[in-house]
Coordinates of C-alpha atoms and ligand atoms in Angstrom, one line a residue:
X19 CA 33.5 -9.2 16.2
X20 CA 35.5 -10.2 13.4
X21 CA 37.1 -8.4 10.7
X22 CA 35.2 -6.6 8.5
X23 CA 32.0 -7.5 10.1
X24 CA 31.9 -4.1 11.8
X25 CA 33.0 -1.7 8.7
X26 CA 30.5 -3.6 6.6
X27 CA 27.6 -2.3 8.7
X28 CA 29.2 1.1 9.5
X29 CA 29.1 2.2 5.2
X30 CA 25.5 -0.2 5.0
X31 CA 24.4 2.0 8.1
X32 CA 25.3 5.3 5.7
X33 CA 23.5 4.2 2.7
X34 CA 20.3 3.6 4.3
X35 CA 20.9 6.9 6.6
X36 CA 20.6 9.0 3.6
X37 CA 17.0 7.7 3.2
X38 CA 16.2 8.9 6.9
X39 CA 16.2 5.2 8.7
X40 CA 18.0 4.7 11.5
X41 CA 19.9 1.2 11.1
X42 CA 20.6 0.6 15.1
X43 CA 17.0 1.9 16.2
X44 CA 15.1 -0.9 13.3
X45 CA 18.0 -3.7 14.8
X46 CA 16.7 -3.0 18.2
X47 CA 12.9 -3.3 17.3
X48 CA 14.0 -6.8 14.7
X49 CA 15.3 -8.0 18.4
X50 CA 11.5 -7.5 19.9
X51 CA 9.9 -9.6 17.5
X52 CA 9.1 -13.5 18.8
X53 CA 8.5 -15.9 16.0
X54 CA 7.0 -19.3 17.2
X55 CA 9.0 -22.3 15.7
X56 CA 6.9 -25.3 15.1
X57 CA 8.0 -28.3 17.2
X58 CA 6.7 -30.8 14.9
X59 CA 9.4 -30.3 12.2
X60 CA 12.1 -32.2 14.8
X61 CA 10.2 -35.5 14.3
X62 CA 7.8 -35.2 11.4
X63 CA 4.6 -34.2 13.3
X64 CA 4.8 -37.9 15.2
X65 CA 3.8 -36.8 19.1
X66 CA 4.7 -38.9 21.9
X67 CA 1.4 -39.2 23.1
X68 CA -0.3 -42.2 20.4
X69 CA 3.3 -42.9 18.3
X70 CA 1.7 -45.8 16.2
X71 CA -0.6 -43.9 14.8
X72 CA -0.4 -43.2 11.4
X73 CA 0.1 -39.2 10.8
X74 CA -3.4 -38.5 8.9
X75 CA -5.6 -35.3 7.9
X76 CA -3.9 -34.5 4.6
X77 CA -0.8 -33.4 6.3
X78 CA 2.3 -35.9 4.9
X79 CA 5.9 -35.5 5.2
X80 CA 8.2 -37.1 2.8
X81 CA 11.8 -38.2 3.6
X82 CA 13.6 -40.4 5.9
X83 CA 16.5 -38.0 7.1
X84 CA 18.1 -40.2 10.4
X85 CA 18.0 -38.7 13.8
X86 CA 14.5 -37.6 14.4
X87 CA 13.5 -36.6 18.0
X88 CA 11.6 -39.8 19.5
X89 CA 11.5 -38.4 23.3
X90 CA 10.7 -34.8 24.6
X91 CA 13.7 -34.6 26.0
X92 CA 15.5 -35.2 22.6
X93 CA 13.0 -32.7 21.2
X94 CA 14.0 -30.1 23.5
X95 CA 17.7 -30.6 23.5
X96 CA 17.3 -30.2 19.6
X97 CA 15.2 -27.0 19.7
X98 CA 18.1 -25.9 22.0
X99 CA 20.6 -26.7 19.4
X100 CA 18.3 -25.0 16.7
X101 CA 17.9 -22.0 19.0
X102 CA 21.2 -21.5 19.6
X103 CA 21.9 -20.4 15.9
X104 CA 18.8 -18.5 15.5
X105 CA 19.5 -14.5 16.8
X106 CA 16.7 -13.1 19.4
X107 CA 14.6 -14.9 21.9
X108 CA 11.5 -16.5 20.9
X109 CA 8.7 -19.1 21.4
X110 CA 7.3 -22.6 20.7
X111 CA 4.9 -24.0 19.0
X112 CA 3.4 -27.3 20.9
X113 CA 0.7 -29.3 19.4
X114 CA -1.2 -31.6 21.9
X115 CA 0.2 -35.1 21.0
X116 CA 3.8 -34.0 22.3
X117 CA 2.0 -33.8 25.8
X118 CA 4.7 -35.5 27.8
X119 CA 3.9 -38.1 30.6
X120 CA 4.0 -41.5 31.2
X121 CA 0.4 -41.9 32.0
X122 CA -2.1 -42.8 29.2
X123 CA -4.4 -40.2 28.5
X124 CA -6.6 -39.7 25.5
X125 CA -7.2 -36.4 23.9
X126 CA -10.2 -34.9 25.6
X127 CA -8.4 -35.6 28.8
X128 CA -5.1 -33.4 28.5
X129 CA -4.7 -31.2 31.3
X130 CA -1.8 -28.6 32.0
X131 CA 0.0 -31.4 34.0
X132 CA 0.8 -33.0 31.2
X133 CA 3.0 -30.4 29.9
X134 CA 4.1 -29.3 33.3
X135 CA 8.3 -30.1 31.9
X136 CA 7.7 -27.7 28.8
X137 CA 6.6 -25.6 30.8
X138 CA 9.6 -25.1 33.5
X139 CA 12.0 -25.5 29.9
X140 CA 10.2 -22.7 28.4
X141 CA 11.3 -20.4 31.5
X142 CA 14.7 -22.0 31.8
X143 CA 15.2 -21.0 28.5
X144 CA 13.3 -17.4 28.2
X145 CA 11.0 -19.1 25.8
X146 CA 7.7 -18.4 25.3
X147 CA 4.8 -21.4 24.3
X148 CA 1.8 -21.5 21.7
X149 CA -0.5 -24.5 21.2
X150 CA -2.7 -26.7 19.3
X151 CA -5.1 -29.0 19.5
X152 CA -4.2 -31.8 17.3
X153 CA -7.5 -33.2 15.3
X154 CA -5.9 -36.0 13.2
X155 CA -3.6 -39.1 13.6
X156 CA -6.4 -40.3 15.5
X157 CA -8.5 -43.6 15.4
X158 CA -11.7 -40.8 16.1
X159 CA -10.7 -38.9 12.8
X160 CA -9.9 -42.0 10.8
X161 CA -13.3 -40.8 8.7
X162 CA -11.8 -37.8 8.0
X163 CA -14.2 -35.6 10.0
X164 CA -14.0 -34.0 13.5
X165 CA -15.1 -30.8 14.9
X166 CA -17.8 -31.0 12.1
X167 CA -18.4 -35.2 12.8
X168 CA -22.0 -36.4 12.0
X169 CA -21.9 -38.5 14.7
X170 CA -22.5 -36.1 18.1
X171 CA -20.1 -38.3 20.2
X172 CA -17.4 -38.0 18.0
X173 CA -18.2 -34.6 17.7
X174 CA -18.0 -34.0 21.3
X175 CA -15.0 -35.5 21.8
X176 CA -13.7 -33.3 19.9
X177 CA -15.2 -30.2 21.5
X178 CA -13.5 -31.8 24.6
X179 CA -10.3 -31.9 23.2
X180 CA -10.2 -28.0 22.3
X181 CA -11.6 -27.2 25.4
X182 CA -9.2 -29.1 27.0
X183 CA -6.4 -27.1 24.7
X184 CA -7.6 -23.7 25.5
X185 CA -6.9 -24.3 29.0
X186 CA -3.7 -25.5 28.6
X187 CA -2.7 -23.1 25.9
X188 CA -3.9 -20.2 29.2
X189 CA -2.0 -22.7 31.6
X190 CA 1.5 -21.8 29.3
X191 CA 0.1 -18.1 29.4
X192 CA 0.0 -16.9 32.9
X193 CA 2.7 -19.3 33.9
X194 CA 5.7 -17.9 31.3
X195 CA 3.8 -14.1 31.1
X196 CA 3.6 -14.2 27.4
X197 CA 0.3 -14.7 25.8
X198 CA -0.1 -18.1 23.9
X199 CA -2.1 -18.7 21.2
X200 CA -4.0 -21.5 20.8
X201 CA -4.8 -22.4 16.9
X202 CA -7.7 -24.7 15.6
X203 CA -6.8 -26.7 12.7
X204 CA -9.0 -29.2 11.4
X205 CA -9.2 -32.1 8.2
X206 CA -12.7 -32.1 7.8
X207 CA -13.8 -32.4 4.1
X208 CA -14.2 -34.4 1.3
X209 CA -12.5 -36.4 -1.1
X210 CA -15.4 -36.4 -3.9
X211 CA -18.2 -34.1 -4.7
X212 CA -21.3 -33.7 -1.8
X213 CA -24.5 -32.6 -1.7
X214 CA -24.4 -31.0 1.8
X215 CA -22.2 -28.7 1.5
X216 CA -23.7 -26.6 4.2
X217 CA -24.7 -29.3 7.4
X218 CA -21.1 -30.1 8.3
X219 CA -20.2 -26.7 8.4
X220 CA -23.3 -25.7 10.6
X221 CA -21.8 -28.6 12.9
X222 CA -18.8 -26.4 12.9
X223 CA -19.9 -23.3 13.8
X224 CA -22.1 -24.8 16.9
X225 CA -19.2 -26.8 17.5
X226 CA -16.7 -24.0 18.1
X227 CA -19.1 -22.1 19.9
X228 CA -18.9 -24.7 22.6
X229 CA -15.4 -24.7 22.1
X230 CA -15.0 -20.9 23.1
X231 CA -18.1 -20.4 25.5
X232 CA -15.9 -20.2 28.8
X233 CA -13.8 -17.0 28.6
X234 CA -10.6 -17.0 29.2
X235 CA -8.2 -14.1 29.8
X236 CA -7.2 -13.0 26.7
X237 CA -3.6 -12.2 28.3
X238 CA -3.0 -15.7 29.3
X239 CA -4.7 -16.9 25.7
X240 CA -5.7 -16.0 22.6
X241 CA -7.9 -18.6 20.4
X242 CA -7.2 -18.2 16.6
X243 CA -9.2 -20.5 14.0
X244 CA -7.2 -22.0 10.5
X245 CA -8.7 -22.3 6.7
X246 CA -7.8 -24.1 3.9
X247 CA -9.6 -24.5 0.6
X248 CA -8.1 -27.8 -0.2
X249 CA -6.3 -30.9 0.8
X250 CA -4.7 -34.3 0.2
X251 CA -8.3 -36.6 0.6
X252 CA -10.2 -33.0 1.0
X253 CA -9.9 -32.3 -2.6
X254 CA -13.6 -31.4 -3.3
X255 CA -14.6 -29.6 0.0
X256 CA -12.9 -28.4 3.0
X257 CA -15.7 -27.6 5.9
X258 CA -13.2 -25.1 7.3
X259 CA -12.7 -22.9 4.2
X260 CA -11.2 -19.4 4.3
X261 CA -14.8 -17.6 3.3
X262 CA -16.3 -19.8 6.8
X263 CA -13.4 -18.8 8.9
X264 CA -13.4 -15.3 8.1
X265 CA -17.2 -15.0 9.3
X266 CA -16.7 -17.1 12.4
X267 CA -13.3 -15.2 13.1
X268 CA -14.8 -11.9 12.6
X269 CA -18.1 -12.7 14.2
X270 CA -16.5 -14.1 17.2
X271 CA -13.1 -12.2 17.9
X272 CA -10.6 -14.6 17.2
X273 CA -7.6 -14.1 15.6
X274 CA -7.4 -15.3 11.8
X275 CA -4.6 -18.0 10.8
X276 CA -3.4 -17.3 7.5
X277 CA -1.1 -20.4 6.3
X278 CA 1.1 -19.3 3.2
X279 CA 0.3 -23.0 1.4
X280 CA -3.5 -23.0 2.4
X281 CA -4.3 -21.3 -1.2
X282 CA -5.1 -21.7 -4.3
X283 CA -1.1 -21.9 -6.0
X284 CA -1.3 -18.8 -7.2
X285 CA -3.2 -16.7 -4.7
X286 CA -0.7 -15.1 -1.8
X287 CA -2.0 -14.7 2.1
X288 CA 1.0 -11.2 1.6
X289 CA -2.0 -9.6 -0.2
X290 CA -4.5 -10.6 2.3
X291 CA -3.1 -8.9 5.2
X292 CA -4.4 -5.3 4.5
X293 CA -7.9 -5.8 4.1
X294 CA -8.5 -8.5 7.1
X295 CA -6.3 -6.5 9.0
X296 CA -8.6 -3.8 9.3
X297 CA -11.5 -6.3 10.5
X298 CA -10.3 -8.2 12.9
X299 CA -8.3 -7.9 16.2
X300 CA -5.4 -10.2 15.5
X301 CA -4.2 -12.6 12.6
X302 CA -1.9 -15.5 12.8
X303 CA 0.5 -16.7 10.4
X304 CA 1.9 -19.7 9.2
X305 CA 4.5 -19.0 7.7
X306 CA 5.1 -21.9 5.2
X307 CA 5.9 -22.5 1.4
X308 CA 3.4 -24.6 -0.8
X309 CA 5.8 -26.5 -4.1
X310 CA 2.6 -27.4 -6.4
X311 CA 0.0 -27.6 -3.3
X312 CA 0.2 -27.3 0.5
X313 CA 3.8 -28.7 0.5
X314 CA 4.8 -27.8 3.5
X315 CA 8.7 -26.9 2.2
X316 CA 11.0 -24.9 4.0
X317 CA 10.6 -21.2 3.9
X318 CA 13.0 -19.6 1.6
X319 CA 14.1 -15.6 0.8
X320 CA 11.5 -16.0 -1.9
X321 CA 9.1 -13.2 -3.1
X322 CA 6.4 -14.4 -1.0
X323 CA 8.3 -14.2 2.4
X324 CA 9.4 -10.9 1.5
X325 CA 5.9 -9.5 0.4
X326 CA 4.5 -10.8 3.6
X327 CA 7.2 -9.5 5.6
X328 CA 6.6 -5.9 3.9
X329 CA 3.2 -5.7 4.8
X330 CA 3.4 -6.0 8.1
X331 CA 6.3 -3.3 8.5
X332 CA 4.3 -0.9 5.7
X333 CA 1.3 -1.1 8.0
X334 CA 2.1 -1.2 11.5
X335 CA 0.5 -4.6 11.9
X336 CA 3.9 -6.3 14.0
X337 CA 2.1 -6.1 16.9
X338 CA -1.5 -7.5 16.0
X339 CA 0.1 -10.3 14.1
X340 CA 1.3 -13.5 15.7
X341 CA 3.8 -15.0 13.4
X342 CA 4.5 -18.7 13.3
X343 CA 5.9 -21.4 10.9
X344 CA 4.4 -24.3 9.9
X345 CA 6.4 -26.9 7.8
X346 CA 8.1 -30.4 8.2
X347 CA 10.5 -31.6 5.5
X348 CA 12.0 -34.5 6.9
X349 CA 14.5 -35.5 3.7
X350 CA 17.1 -32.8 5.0
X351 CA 18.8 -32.9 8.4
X352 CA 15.5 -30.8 10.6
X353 CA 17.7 -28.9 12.8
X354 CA 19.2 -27.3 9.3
X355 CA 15.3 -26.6 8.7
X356 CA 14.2 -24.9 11.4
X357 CA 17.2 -22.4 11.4
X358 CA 17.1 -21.8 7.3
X359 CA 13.0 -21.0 8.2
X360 CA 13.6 -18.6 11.0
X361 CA 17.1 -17.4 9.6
X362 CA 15.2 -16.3 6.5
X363 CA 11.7 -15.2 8.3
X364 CA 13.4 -12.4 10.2
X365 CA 16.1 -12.2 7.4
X366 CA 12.7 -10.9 5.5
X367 CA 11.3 -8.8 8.4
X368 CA 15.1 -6.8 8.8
X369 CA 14.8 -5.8 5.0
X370 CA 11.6 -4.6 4.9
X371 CA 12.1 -2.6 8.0
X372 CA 14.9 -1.3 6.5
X373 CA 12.7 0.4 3.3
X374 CA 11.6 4.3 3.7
X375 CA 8.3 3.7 3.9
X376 CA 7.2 6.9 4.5
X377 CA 9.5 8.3 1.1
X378 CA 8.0 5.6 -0.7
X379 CA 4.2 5.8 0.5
X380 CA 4.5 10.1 -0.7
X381 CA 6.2 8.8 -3.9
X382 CA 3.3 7.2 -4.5
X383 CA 0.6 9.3 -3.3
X384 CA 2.0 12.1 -5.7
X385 CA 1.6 10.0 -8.3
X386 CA 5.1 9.3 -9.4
X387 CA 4.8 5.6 -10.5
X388 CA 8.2 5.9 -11.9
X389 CA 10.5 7.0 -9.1
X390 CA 8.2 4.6 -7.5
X391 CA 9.4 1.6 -9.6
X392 CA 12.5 2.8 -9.5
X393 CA 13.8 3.1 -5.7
X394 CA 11.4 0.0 -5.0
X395 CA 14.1 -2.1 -7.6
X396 CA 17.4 -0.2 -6.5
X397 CA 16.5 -1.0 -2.8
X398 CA 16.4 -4.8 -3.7
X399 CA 20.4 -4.6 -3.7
X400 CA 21.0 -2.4 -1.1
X401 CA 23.5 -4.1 1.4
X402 CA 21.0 -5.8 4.0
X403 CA 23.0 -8.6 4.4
X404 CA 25.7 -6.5 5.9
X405 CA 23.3 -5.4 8.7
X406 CA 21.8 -9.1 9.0
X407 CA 25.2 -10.4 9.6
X408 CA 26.1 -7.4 12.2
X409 CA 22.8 -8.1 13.9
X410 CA 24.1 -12.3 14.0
X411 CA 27.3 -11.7 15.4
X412 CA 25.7 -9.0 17.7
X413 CA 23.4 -11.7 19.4
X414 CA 26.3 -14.0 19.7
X415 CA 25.4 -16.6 16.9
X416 CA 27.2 -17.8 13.6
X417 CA 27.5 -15.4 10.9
X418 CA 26.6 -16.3 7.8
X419 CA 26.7 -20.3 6.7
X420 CA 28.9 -20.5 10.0
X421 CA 26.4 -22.5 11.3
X422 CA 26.1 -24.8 9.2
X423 CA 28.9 -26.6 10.6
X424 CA 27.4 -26.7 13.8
X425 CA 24.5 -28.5 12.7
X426 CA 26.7 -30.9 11.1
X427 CA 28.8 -31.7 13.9
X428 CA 25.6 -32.0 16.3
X429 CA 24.4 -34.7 13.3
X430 CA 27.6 -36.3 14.0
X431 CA 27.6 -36.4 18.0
X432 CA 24.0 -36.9 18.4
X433 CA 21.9 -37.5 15.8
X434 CA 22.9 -40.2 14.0
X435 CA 23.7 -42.2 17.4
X436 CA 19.5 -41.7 17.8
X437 CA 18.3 -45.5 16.9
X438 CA 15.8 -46.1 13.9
X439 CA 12.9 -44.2 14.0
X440 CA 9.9 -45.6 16.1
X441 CA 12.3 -46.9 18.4
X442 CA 11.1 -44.8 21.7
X443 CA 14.1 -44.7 24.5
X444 CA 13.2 -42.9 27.3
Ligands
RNT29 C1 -2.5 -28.3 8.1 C2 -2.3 -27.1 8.9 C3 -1.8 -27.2 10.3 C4 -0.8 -28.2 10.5 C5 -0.2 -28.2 11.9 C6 0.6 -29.5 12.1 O1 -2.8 -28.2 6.8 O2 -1.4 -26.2 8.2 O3 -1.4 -26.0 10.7 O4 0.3 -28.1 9.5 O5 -1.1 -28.0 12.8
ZN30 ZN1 -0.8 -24.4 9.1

């Protein structure tokens, strides 16, 4: 370890002793938690399955940074690279268009076959797997409407398609041992005012029920179901809002997706997490950062990562909640992305498990708002970042901006020898 590394985290270790927590025990339990990086920032939420398609559904990514995945394989070795820099062991987030096969098949046809090589990577590399069914940059969504489609064949090849996606998403399951969660994200809505505000969203609600009627072992697979109140060419109505998804998630057992940027600007999901917590079995997050509207920047240390990350330590809720990260910047090198968004997720989660919440919780409860205000402030600049860096070099990856350079040299060696975007060499 190098110099100074070691000392730094022996006098943090004291400091935070003195409040009762034990600084090796909450390193241990940081090194248990899996966060599920998104694939689609590596190549701007393109697929390999229908690559000419436009990406559509409100979702855009700005930015032209060279060396985006165009294969799988390119994917993969990138994630590796990413991975490599990023302490702990942890999972993937696969949406159906990077299905990876030579044959043509169409959405509703995916089978587990079709992601038989992520598969046997995911357990060369320890990795567990999550999914998605992807409901957009498709010529069937090109009206902007899916799941909740007027037109029942559209609909129902939609149906198909999650169907289809639950059983893949148990296929990753039972073959890695790690439960994967399978997350329903639609674009349905409207750009201008409607009158029916209430027969697309009944289409929803039957639809998903035909989504979810066969069971499926809820070790192998867990179905979770994502809001949003707004989006770019969904301005006036969103079928999927957070009010319809609460009642269907709650009604039905599925695990809530909070994303960060699926809000009104102001409004935080960190404030969410106590109350749905307590009605429903699960929630997932996508963990993201909304500049303006749903964004989709890189997540930063900022006070919404940290309040997010504090409720789930404060109240036990680690194990119930699935935590993902959803964003795609594409005007900075991606690999740099990825590892500043997990770096900084479980930067967050090590400082909040390094609070005495039980000093802080009596503190309160005995109504003394001002030691209360007080230790919360002087805790803000208590050394975590002595313990993060301990906790880097301990699972054997740069310390610090060290790996930075990595990801520059990678750019170097690999990258920027990738040919123009769209140019597919397999
Ligand atoms: C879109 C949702 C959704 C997507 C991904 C690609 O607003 O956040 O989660 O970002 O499925
Ligand atoms: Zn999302």
């Amino acid at each position: 370890m190098q110099n100074g590394i070691e000392a730094s985290y022996q006098e943090a270790k004291t400091l935070y002793g003195k409040h009762g927590i034990d600084v090796d025990q909450v390193l241990e339990n940081l090194a248990k938690i899996k966060v599920s990086m998104h694939c689609w920032q590596g190549d701007d939420v393109r697929g390999f399955l229908n690559r000419d398609q436009e990406l559509t559904g409100g979702i855009a990514v700005t930015g032209n940074y060279p060396g985006a995945a165009r294969t799988a394989d390119e994917l993969r070795q990138d994630l590796e690279k990413a991975f490599s820099l990023i302490p702990g062991k942890h999972k993937v987030n696969l949406h159906a268009i990077y299905a990876d096969t030579d044959e043509k098949v169409d959405l509703d046809q995916l089978e587990p076959k079709h992601f038989e090589s992520w598969v046997a990577w995911a357990k060369e590399q320890g990795l567990g797997l999550d999914f998605n069914p992807t409901c957009f940059s498709h010529e069937k969504s090109a009206d902007g409407f899916t799941l909740s489609h007027a037109d029942p064949a559209i609909r129902q090849f939609w149906i198909d398609h999650c169907k289809a996606s639950r059983k893949i998403g148990a296929y990753f399951g039972e073959q890695l041992g790690q439960t994967c969660v399978t997350n329903v994200w639609i674009p349905d809505g409207y750009k201008d005012i409607p009158v029916d505000r209430m027969g697309p969203r009944q289409r929803l609600k039957d639809a998903l029920d035909e989504v979810f009627k066969e069971e499926l072992n809820p070790a192998f697979n867990l179905d979770a179901v994502e809001s949003k109140v707004f989006g770019l060419g969904s301005e006036s109505y969103v079928v999927g809002s957070h009010e319809f998804y609460m009642g269907y998630g709650i009604q039905n057992n599925k695990l809530i997706c909070l994303d960060a940027g699926h809000f009104h600007p102001t409004e935080m999901i960190s404030g969410k997490l106590s109350a749905l917590a307590l009605f429903t079995k699960g929630i997932l997050l996508h963990v993201s950062r909304p500049v303006r509207w749903d964004s989709d920047h890189v997540v930063i240390m900022d006070d919404e990562l940290q309040d997010i990350a504090r409720e789930l330590v404060r109240h036990n809720l680690l194990d119930t909640t699935h935590i993902g990260l959803d964003f795609f910047d594409a005007s900075i090198n991606r690999i740099a992305a990825w590892v500043i968004g997990m770096r900084n997720t479980l930067k967050a989660l090590l400082r909040a498990m390094l609070e005495p919440t039980e000093t802080l919780k009596s503190i309160e409860l005995a109504g003394d708002y001002t030691s209360r205000l007080a230790l919360m402030e002087e805790l803000k600049s208590y050394p975590f970042g002595a313990v993060w860096d301990y906790y880097c070099a301990k699972q054997n990856v740069p310390v610090r901006e060290e790996w930075l350079a990595e990801v520059k040299a990678y750019e170097k060696e690999v990258l920027v020898k990738r040919g123009e975007q769209g140019v597919v060499c397999k």
